[in-house]
Short mmCIF file of C-alpha atoms and ligand atoms in Angstrom, two decimals:
data_model
loop_
_atom_site.label_atom_id
_atom_site.label_comp_id
_atom_site.label_asym_id
_atom_site.label_seq_id
_atom_site.Cartn_x
_atom_site.Cartn_y
_atom_site.Cartn_z
CA MET A 1 66.29 65.93 -37.04
CA ILE A 2 63.16 64.61 -37.41
CA TYR A 3 62.27 60.84 -37.99
CA LEU A 4 59.25 59.81 -40.76
CA ASP A 5 59.83 56.55 -41.93
CA ALA A 6 59.06 54.74 -39.22
CA ALA A 7 57.39 52.75 -42.07
CA ALA A 8 60.47 51.29 -42.81
CA THR A 9 61.69 49.90 -38.71
CA SER A 10 61.08 51.66 -35.39
CA PRO A 11 64.40 51.83 -32.69
CA VAL A 12 64.36 49.28 -29.80
CA ARG A 13 62.45 50.52 -27.21
CA ARG A 14 64.07 50.69 -24.19
CA GLU A 15 62.04 48.27 -22.15
CA VAL A 16 62.00 45.63 -25.09
CA LEU A 17 65.77 45.95 -24.38
CA GLU A 18 64.97 45.49 -20.44
CA ALA A 19 62.78 43.06 -21.01
CA MET A 20 65.49 41.07 -23.99
CA TRP A 21 68.38 41.25 -21.84
CA PRO A 22 68.28 38.54 -19.09
CA TYR A 23 68.07 35.98 -22.37
CA LEU A 24 71.16 37.55 -23.74
CA THR A 25 72.97 36.91 -21.16
CA GLY A 26 72.50 34.68 -17.82
CA ASP A 27 69.47 32.93 -19.13
CA PHE A 28 70.59 32.35 -22.08
CA GLY A 29 69.67 28.63 -23.13
CA ASN A 30 68.57 26.64 -25.44
CA PRO A 31 64.74 25.79 -24.64
CA SER A 32 65.04 22.46 -25.53
CA SER A 33 67.37 21.09 -23.50
CA HIS A 34 66.71 19.60 -20.41
CA HIS A 35 68.77 21.40 -18.29
CA THR A 36 67.99 24.73 -15.67
CA VAL A 37 69.58 26.70 -17.68
CA GLY A 38 67.57 25.37 -21.21
CA GLU A 39 64.47 25.60 -18.89
CA SER A 40 64.31 28.71 -17.76
CA ALA A 41 65.88 30.10 -21.67
CA ALA A 42 61.57 28.06 -21.84
CA ARG A 43 59.69 29.37 -20.02
CA GLY A 44 60.47 33.34 -20.74
CA LEU A 45 59.70 31.27 -24.46
CA ALA A 46 56.46 29.99 -22.97
CA ASP A 47 55.86 33.81 -21.99
CA ALA A 48 56.16 35.31 -24.86
CA ARG A 49 54.72 33.36 -26.85
CA ALA A 50 51.18 33.82 -24.76
CA GLY A 51 52.40 37.37 -24.58
CA VAL A 52 51.56 36.77 -28.55
CA ALA A 53 48.66 35.43 -28.32
CA ALA A 54 46.98 37.67 -26.00
CA TRP A 55 47.97 40.14 -28.67
CA LEU A 56 46.53 38.50 -31.46
CA GLY A 57 43.50 37.09 -28.90
CA CYS A 58 44.20 33.86 -30.33
CA ARG A 59 45.50 29.99 -28.74
CA ALA A 60 49.44 30.28 -27.54
CA SER A 61 49.21 27.18 -29.77
CA GLU A 62 48.87 29.50 -32.78
CA VAL A 63 51.92 31.19 -32.76
CA ILE A 64 54.45 30.80 -35.00
CA PHE A 65 58.08 32.85 -33.64
CA THR A 66 59.67 33.71 -37.52
CA SER A 67 62.69 35.69 -37.89
CA GLY A 68 60.47 38.77 -39.09
CA GLY A 69 57.56 39.89 -41.95
CA THR A 70 59.01 38.12 -45.15
CA GLU A 71 59.10 34.48 -43.67
CA ALA A 72 55.95 34.68 -41.72
CA ASP A 73 54.31 35.84 -45.11
CA ASN A 74 56.38 33.11 -46.81
CA LEU A 75 55.57 30.36 -44.46
CA ALA A 76 51.70 32.01 -44.95
CA VAL A 77 50.93 31.53 -48.34
CA LYS A 78 53.43 28.87 -50.10
CA GLY A 79 52.47 26.75 -46.22
CA ILE A 80 48.71 26.74 -46.47
CA ALA A 81 49.10 27.25 -50.26
CA LEU A 82 50.63 23.83 -50.56
CA ALA A 83 49.20 22.22 -47.57
CA ASN A 84 45.34 22.32 -49.22
CA PRO A 85 44.18 19.89 -51.43
CA ARG A 86 41.27 22.12 -52.86
CA GLY A 87 43.49 23.07 -55.87
CA ARG A 88 46.00 25.14 -57.25
CA HIS A 89 44.60 29.04 -56.84
CA ILE A 90 45.94 31.65 -54.67
CA VAL A 91 43.51 35.08 -54.52
CA THR A 92 45.88 38.28 -53.59
CA THR A 93 46.24 41.92 -54.71
CA ARG A 94 48.85 43.49 -56.22
CA ILE A 95 49.21 45.98 -53.72
CA GLU A 96 50.31 43.04 -51.10
CA HIS A 97 54.22 43.62 -50.24
CA GLU A 98 57.05 41.31 -52.64
CA ALA A 99 57.16 39.40 -49.28
CA VAL A 100 53.77 37.87 -50.15
CA LEU A 101 53.36 38.13 -54.68
CA GLU A 102 56.99 36.81 -54.05
CA SER A 103 55.61 33.76 -52.55
CA VAL A 104 52.60 33.95 -55.02
CA ASP A 105 55.49 33.62 -58.23
CA GLN A 106 56.89 31.39 -56.80
CA LEU A 107 54.21 28.72 -56.83
CA VAL A 108 52.83 29.55 -59.82
CA ARG A 109 56.72 29.13 -61.22
CA LEU A 110 57.43 25.66 -58.88
CA HIS A 111 54.38 24.09 -58.67
CA GLY A 112 51.59 25.11 -61.69
CA PHE A 113 49.71 27.51 -59.68
CA THR A 114 46.97 30.37 -60.87
CA VAL A 115 46.63 33.83 -59.19
CA THR A 116 43.89 36.00 -59.56
CA PHE A 117 44.91 39.56 -59.05
CA VAL A 118 41.83 41.12 -57.40
CA PRO A 119 41.98 44.88 -59.00
CA VAL A 120 41.68 47.77 -56.76
CA ARG A 121 40.76 50.67 -56.58
CA ARG A 122 42.84 54.78 -56.50
CA ASP A 123 41.91 54.47 -52.84
CA GLY A 124 43.76 51.22 -52.78
CA LEU A 125 40.29 49.45 -51.56
CA VAL A 126 39.72 46.31 -52.62
CA SER A 127 36.21 45.40 -53.17
CA PRO A 128 33.98 42.77 -51.01
CA ASP A 129 32.05 42.47 -55.48
CA ASP A 130 35.83 42.14 -57.14
CA PHE A 131 37.05 40.21 -54.08
CA ALA A 132 33.92 37.22 -54.16
CA ALA A 133 34.40 36.79 -57.98
CA ALA A 134 38.01 36.43 -58.18
CA LEU A 135 37.70 32.73 -55.44
CA ARG A 136 36.84 29.54 -57.31
CA PRO A 137 36.73 26.17 -56.37
CA ASP A 138 40.08 25.25 -56.08
CA THR A 139 41.64 28.22 -54.78
CA THR A 140 43.49 27.26 -51.91
CA LEU A 141 44.52 30.30 -50.16
CA ALA A 142 43.98 34.55 -50.14
CA SER A 143 45.78 37.30 -49.24
CA VAL A 144 44.55 40.52 -48.34
CA MET A 145 47.07 43.19 -46.53
CA LEU A 146 45.14 44.80 -43.56
CA ALA A 147 46.91 48.02 -43.73
CA ASN A 148 49.02 48.54 -47.07
CA ASN A 149 53.02 49.74 -46.86
CA GLU A 150 52.79 52.74 -49.14
CA VAL A 151 50.17 54.45 -49.65
CA GLY A 152 48.73 53.73 -45.26
CA THR A 153 45.21 52.44 -47.31
CA VAL A 154 43.12 50.47 -44.66
CA GLN A 155 41.14 47.55 -46.30
CA PRO A 156 37.87 45.49 -45.06
CA VAL A 157 39.60 42.94 -44.30
CA ALA A 158 36.76 41.53 -41.76
CA ALA A 159 34.60 41.11 -45.05
CA LEU A 160 36.91 39.44 -46.76
CA ALA A 161 38.05 36.96 -44.78
CA ALA A 162 33.94 36.12 -44.29
CA LEU A 163 33.42 35.84 -48.12
CA ALA A 164 36.99 33.07 -48.28
CA HIS A 165 35.16 31.60 -45.52
CA GLU A 166 31.51 31.50 -47.36
CA ARG A 167 33.08 29.01 -49.89
CA GLY A 168 35.49 27.23 -47.25
CA ILE A 169 39.00 29.29 -48.20
CA PRO A 170 41.29 30.02 -45.28
CA PHE A 171 42.42 33.88 -45.72
CA HIS A 172 45.08 35.52 -44.65
CA THR A 173 46.44 39.13 -44.13
CA ASP A 174 49.57 40.37 -43.38
CA ALA A 175 49.48 42.86 -40.35
CA VAL A 176 53.15 44.14 -39.84
CA GLN A 177 51.85 47.95 -40.39
CA ALA A 178 48.80 47.79 -39.11
CA ALA A 179 50.62 46.33 -35.75
CA GLY A 180 50.73 49.42 -33.66
CA TRP A 181 48.07 51.09 -35.04
CA LEU A 182 45.16 48.82 -35.18
CA PRO A 183 43.76 46.31 -32.83
CA LEU A 184 45.15 42.56 -34.46
CA ASP A 185 41.81 40.94 -32.56
CA VAL A 186 42.41 38.02 -35.36
CA GLY A 187 38.61 36.60 -33.98
CA ALA A 188 37.28 40.24 -34.51
CA LEU A 189 39.23 39.90 -38.87
CA GLY A 190 38.04 36.23 -38.81
CA VAL A 191 41.85 35.54 -40.32
CA ASP A 192 43.01 32.12 -40.74
CA ALA A 193 46.88 33.39 -40.24
CA LEU A 194 48.53 37.11 -39.41
CA SER A 195 51.42 38.02 -40.31
CA VAL A 196 53.19 40.30 -37.96
CA SER A 197 57.35 41.88 -37.80
CA GLY A 198 59.20 43.15 -34.15
CA HIS A 199 60.82 45.90 -35.80
CA LYS A 200 57.44 48.47 -36.35
CA ILE A 201 56.36 48.17 -33.30
CA GLY A 202 59.97 48.67 -31.15
CA ALA A 203 60.89 45.75 -30.86
CA PRO A 204 64.39 44.37 -33.52
CA LYS A 205 64.75 43.66 -36.60
CA GLY A 206 65.08 39.91 -37.36
CA VAL A 207 61.41 38.59 -35.38
CA GLY A 208 57.87 38.00 -36.41
CA ALA A 209 55.59 36.09 -36.13
CA LEU A 210 52.70 33.94 -37.68
CA PHE A 211 49.16 33.74 -36.15
CA VAL A 212 47.74 30.20 -38.24
CA ARG A 213 44.27 28.65 -37.09
CA ALA A 214 44.83 25.28 -35.55
CA ARG A 215 42.82 24.06 -37.47
CA ILE A 216 44.22 24.90 -41.10
CA PRO A 217 47.43 22.31 -42.83
CA LEU A 218 50.03 23.87 -42.96
CA GLU A 219 53.91 22.86 -44.67
CA PRO A 220 56.63 23.85 -43.24
CA LEU A 221 59.54 25.98 -44.65
CA LEU A 222 62.52 24.99 -42.82
CA SER A 223 62.60 21.44 -41.98
CA GLY A 224 64.80 20.24 -39.17
CA GLY A 225 64.77 19.71 -35.21
CA GLY A 226 60.95 20.39 -35.02
CA GLN A 227 61.03 23.35 -32.63
CA GLU A 228 57.30 25.76 -33.01
CA ARG A 229 55.35 22.64 -33.24
CA GLY A 230 56.99 21.77 -36.81
CA ARG A 231 56.21 23.74 -39.30
CA ARG A 232 59.26 26.15 -38.55
CA SER A 233 62.88 24.51 -37.72
CA GLY A 234 65.22 25.86 -35.89
CA THR A 235 66.76 26.89 -32.51
CA GLU A 236 64.64 29.80 -31.28
CA ASN A 237 64.87 33.29 -31.38
CA VAL A 238 63.47 33.76 -27.23
CA ALA A 239 64.96 36.67 -26.99
CA GLY A 240 63.46 38.48 -29.98
CA ALA A 241 60.48 35.68 -28.99
CA VAL A 242 60.15 38.13 -25.33
CA ALA A 243 61.30 41.53 -27.37
CA LEU A 244 58.29 40.72 -29.67
CA ALA A 245 55.33 40.58 -27.33
CA THR A 246 57.08 43.36 -24.50
CA ALA A 247 56.83 45.31 -27.54
CA ALA A 248 52.94 44.48 -28.69
CA ARG A 249 52.19 45.42 -25.04
CA LEU A 250 53.54 48.51 -25.14
CA SER A 251 51.52 49.21 -27.96
CA SER A 252 48.51 47.83 -26.45
CA ASP A 253 48.23 49.51 -23.79
CA GLY A 254 45.89 52.75 -24.88
CA LEU A 255 45.88 52.14 -28.60
CA THR A 256 42.63 53.29 -29.35
CA ALA A 257 43.65 56.89 -27.10
CA ARG A 258 46.90 57.03 -28.76
CA ALA A 259 45.31 55.99 -33.12
CA ASP A 260 42.78 59.19 -32.40
CA ALA A 261 45.17 60.78 -31.78
CA ALA A 262 47.81 60.52 -33.85
CA ALA A 263 44.79 60.83 -36.88
CA ALA A 264 44.34 64.38 -35.82
CA ALA A 265 47.62 64.97 -36.09
CA ARG A 266 48.00 63.28 -39.43
CA ASP A 267 44.86 65.04 -40.85
CA ALA A 268 46.04 68.86 -39.77
CA PHE A 269 49.65 67.32 -41.22
CA VAL A 270 48.22 66.63 -44.82
CA ALA A 271 46.34 69.75 -44.99
CA ALA A 272 49.92 71.55 -44.09
CA VAL A 273 51.85 70.01 -46.54
CA GLN A 274 48.97 70.99 -49.61
CA ALA A 275 49.09 74.31 -48.09
CA ALA A 276 52.89 75.14 -48.53
CA ALA A 277 53.27 72.91 -51.53
CA PRO A 278 50.28 73.65 -54.10
CA GLY A 279 49.62 70.08 -55.49
CA ALA A 280 50.76 68.06 -53.56
CA SER A 281 48.44 65.10 -53.34
CA LEU A 282 47.30 62.11 -50.61
CA THR A 283 48.09 59.28 -52.26
CA GLY A 284 45.62 56.14 -50.62
CA HIS A 285 41.94 56.19 -49.05
CA PRO A 286 40.93 59.72 -47.69
CA THR A 287 40.08 57.82 -44.03
CA SER A 288 39.96 54.57 -43.92
CA ARG A 289 43.74 54.74 -43.97
CA LEU A 290 46.60 54.14 -40.43
CA PRO A 291 46.94 57.43 -38.25
CA GLY A 292 51.14 57.43 -39.03
CA THR A 293 51.48 57.08 -42.14
CA ALA A 294 50.70 60.19 -45.16
CA SER A 295 52.34 59.46 -48.63
CA PHE A 296 51.79 62.34 -51.32
CA VAL A 297 52.99 62.54 -55.08
CA PHE A 298 53.98 65.89 -56.11
CA PRO A 299 53.73 66.09 -60.09
CA GLY A 300 56.10 67.38 -61.52
CA THR A 301 59.01 66.41 -59.40
CA ASN A 302 60.63 63.41 -58.49
CA GLY A 303 60.49 61.23 -55.19
CA GLU A 304 63.82 60.95 -54.78
CA ALA A 305 65.32 64.47 -55.54
CA VAL A 306 62.20 65.72 -52.82
CA LEU A 307 63.76 63.17 -50.06
CA LEU A 308 67.28 64.43 -50.86
CA GLU A 309 66.14 68.09 -50.53
CA LEU A 310 64.37 66.55 -47.45
CA GLU A 311 67.06 65.11 -45.61
CA ARG A 312 68.61 68.65 -45.66
CA ARG A 313 66.82 70.49 -43.88
CA GLY A 314 66.85 67.99 -41.15
CA VAL A 315 63.26 65.75 -42.31
CA ILE A 316 64.05 61.80 -42.68
CA SER A 317 61.00 60.25 -45.30
CA SER A 318 61.16 57.30 -48.01
CA SER A 319 60.16 57.96 -51.50
CA GLY A 320 58.50 54.31 -51.46
CA SER A 321 58.72 51.10 -49.66
CA ALA A 322 61.99 50.56 -47.45
CA CYS A 323 61.29 47.30 -48.45
CA ALA A 324 62.52 47.76 -52.17
CA ALA A 325 64.86 49.98 -51.48
CA GLY A 326 67.81 50.04 -53.79
CA SER A 327 65.28 49.50 -56.24
CA GLU A 328 64.84 52.49 -58.54
CA ASP A 329 61.81 51.45 -59.74
CA ALA A 330 58.51 53.02 -59.45
CA SER A 331 56.13 51.58 -56.83
CA HIS A 332 54.50 48.83 -57.89
CA VAL A 333 51.43 49.99 -55.46
CA LEU A 334 51.39 53.21 -56.81
CA LEU A 335 51.13 51.39 -60.36
CA ALA A 336 48.76 49.58 -59.44
CA LEU A 337 46.33 52.46 -58.01
CA GLY A 338 46.37 53.45 -62.10
CA TYR A 339 48.91 56.09 -61.40
CA PRO A 340 51.16 56.81 -64.85
CA GLU A 341 54.39 55.75 -63.96
CA ASP A 342 55.90 59.68 -64.27
CA VAL A 343 53.36 60.54 -61.10
CA ALA A 344 54.64 57.05 -59.69
CA ARG A 345 58.19 58.48 -58.72
CA THR A 346 57.41 61.42 -57.89
CA ALA A 347 55.95 60.70 -54.13
CA VAL A 348 57.69 60.95 -50.75
CA ARG A 349 56.11 58.81 -47.75
CA PHE A 350 55.89 60.32 -44.45
CA SER A 351 55.42 58.01 -41.61
CA TRP A 352 56.16 58.15 -38.32
CA GLY A 353 55.19 56.76 -34.45
CA PRO A 354 53.33 57.02 -31.71
CA GLU A 355 55.86 59.56 -30.13
CA VAL A 356 55.55 62.03 -32.90
CA SER A 357 53.34 64.93 -31.82
CA ALA A 358 51.36 67.37 -33.92
CA GLU A 359 53.72 69.66 -33.22
CA GLN A 360 56.68 68.47 -34.48
CA LEU A 361 54.70 66.98 -37.60
CA ALA A 362 53.37 70.28 -38.33
CA ALA A 363 56.73 71.89 -38.02
CA VAL A 364 58.00 70.14 -40.67
CA ALA A 365 54.95 71.22 -44.21
CA PRO A 366 57.17 74.08 -44.36
CA ALA A 367 60.27 72.46 -45.26
CA VAL A 368 57.68 69.99 -47.18
CA GLY A 369 57.14 72.95 -49.43
CA GLU A 370 60.47 74.82 -49.86
CA ALA A 371 62.11 70.87 -50.91
CA VAL A 372 58.97 70.86 -53.60
CA ARG A 373 59.87 74.21 -54.82
CA ALA A 374 63.38 73.79 -54.82
CA VAL A 375 63.25 70.54 -57.17
CA ALA A 376 60.14 72.13 -59.36
CA GLY A 377 62.61 75.05 -59.89
CA LEU A 378 65.07 72.53 -61.65
CA ALA A 379 62.99 70.65 -63.34
CA GLY A 380 61.85 74.14 -64.48
N1 PLP B 1 54.64 43.23 -44.88
C1 PLP B 1 54.75 44.95 -45.33
C2 PLP B 1 53.83 45.58 -45.12
C3 PLP B 1 56.43 45.53 -44.70
O1 PLP B 1 55.67 46.18 -44.81
C4 PLP B 1 56.87 45.10 -44.71
C5 PLP B 1 58.26 45.74 -44.81
O2 PLP B 1 58.17 46.39 -44.14
C6 PLP B 1 57.11 43.50 -44.48
C7 PLP B 1 56.04 43.19 -44.26
C8 PLP B 1 58.82 42.04 -44.26
O3 PLP B 1 58.19 42.53 -42.83
P1 PLP B 1 59.88 42.39 -42.20
O4 PLP B 1 61.12 43.63 -42.26
O5 PLP B 1 59.88 41.74 -41.31
O6 PLP B 1 60.36 40.84 -42.46
#
């Protein structure tokens, strides 16, 4: 069996589990407690915060630990928009993760916000000109993801953030899928807020972080004991924070070389799939894309059926984003890119972590060809 659904989730790395273990057992304390048991937990949390800050190139005080990418996105979108007195207008795209889209929708429904969705090209890119045209004097927040979870397109975030800043508008990016593949230096990206999630990079599900620049006002979503400097109440998930920091450090070591090797393997895989399954068309941008994602449409088939045929051949993939799993709807991302609904329903996404070799990927292509023929034969 080969697991090619890393964009949905990844296994916990052994080093990460070992780093967490003390904080689940001996150093189990509550970091707010004023005794030695609490203090050792507080030290672990502080070290984890410093580790995540080093990963993101920010101050430790600018890191807020959350329960994952969804919460980080919710806190960024609602927390920044509600705290900003400039107005009630949001700029984003239709290819964002649901955590951003539904947060924006809530601001519209409950708080009288309006939203402008910047058009997205067929290859998944947002044009800086279109983005600039959407910004208004009453825009309180712009949010554009760094890398898309379905098609893998990587956006020109630094350019977009600079345009927002020219107008004094805070800029958030969802970097959940970019983590582990791209450097996440918030200074170089020029963003004011950035979301990450542990389970995409070898930490457990249920932990993430939001970077928010010190000068950006933030309305908390969770009220209570005032943890995380009052920005996110709730007893801290110390072991989770340690896991996130450890996974971040492991994923940063040798990042460029690993990403380059994976990109070469990806390109060979894409060519092999297109040879094995004529008619297969890669979605997303041909070059500005994640090294570990290749998503195709296979016109004349059905993505779910291809997925099942692939699983019978030992290949685990996804028919879209697992975050929307259970829904029979065509991918909102592919529809936003302009794919007709019947073609969008033929999508299959392959995504992998750095541990998957070029040889393993290459060996999958014939199975893709067989699966597509099996389904197309049935359909025909
Ligand atoms: N943002 C993106 C781009 C994602 O791909 C995901 C999950 O797949 C999330 C946010 C949500 O993260 P989490 O599963 O940690 O809530």
